[in-house]
């Protein structure tokens, strides 16, 4: 069996053979430095080596492996994802869907595939509709990439996703946030700074790596969203914590998330009555819920959240934060010791798209509350 080797940054398959009683090695270059691609090509070398051992092909023919057009397009798409600095774990999730696609259309012309077959395949192989929809969204994005890069002759139809039960975002109430932030502060300073900052900006865990402070705004460059930056208004305290994290932060995003989960478990806030759980990401959900509660402007909240589709605010994605009952939100946020004071001060100070909306927001019951902090 051939052996996979990496020499000077490139992968090779080594095949051992015997001639005139002497054992020799032959290296077949795989022309790639990517481990996953090398493993796939190496498997094909192994299959071809078996044919050589059986006397069906010559030694030099081992490298004449077939590589379908769809496999080539998938490799180019994965290279594109990496060029946009998408996390490798996310790419691994994409690859699962791409492998499903390859399984269905291995030897087909990409311009003639019937996408209904893929939807049927996903439905029969993935009983969880959320998993099935992740597969479908990935392939829709893949086909859109092929069309934009002129690898497809015509704009592909979108594969229809499966209907799933509507789920509301899981936010933290004011009472819970007081407990959480106080516990984070006692546990670890970096955890506290991260929790406070992400609550007040709605940025994702990893986005801080691509964020810069510009006056009263945090600007986030997101290579995953066509390289277009977005800005989020912040107050002085958030700016202070942002600078501290940039200068002193040492923990990985995973470690921060894990510590936050430990805090939730210790406070009995991790698991909800319906059996679902909450995590660090729900600070982002809390920000979005509060931002809409304060502004009632779904387009602006979509911009702050970075929800976009071809460069335009994707309000359909953001609309889930507008589905809460106002009285419920007032119960959770609109009373003393209001932790969302920092969010309100930053957003309303910088919110100048519609002065009427600002005036209404400032006159709301939230503005009239007696703000107190339990954690500053």
CSV table of C-alpha atoms in Angstrom, one decimal, residues 37 40-41 44 65-76 98 101-110 142:
chain,number,residue,atom,x,y,z
A,37,UNK,CA,-7.1,17.2,-0.8
A,40,UNK,CA,-8.3,12.2,-1.3
A,41,UNK,CA,-5.8,12.0,-4.1
A,44,UNK,CA,-6.9,7.2,-5.6
A,65,UNK,CA,-6.0,9.1,-11.7
A,66,UNK,CA,-9.4,10.3,-12.7
A,67,UNK,CA,-10.5,13.6,-11.1
A,68,UNK,CA,-14.1,14.6,-12.0
A,69,UNK,CA,-15.0,18.1,-13.0
A,70,UNK,CA,-17.3,18.4,-9.9
A,71,UNK,CA,-14.4,17.5,-7.6
A,72,UNK,CA,-12.3,20.2,-9.2
A,73,UNK,CA,-15.1,22.8,-8.7
A,74,UNK,CA,-15.4,21.8,-5.1
A,75,UNK,CA,-11.7,22.2,-4.5
A,76,UNK,CA,-11.8,25.7,-6.0
A,98,UNK,CA,-20.1,19.2,-0.7
A,101,UNK,CA,-23.3,16.8,-3.6
A,102,UNK,CA,-20.4,14.9,-5.1
A,103,UNK,CA,-22.1,11.6,-4.1
A,104,UNK,CA,-25.2,12.5,-6.1
A,105,UNK,CA,-23.6,14.2,-9.1
A,106,UNK,CA,-20.1,12.6,-9.3
A,107,UNK,CA,-20.0,12.1,-13.1
A,108,UNK,CA,-22.5,14.7,-14.2
A,109,UNK,CA,-22.1,17.9,-16.1
A,110,UNK,CA,-22.6,20.7,-13.5
A,142,UNK,CA,-21.6,26.8,-3.8
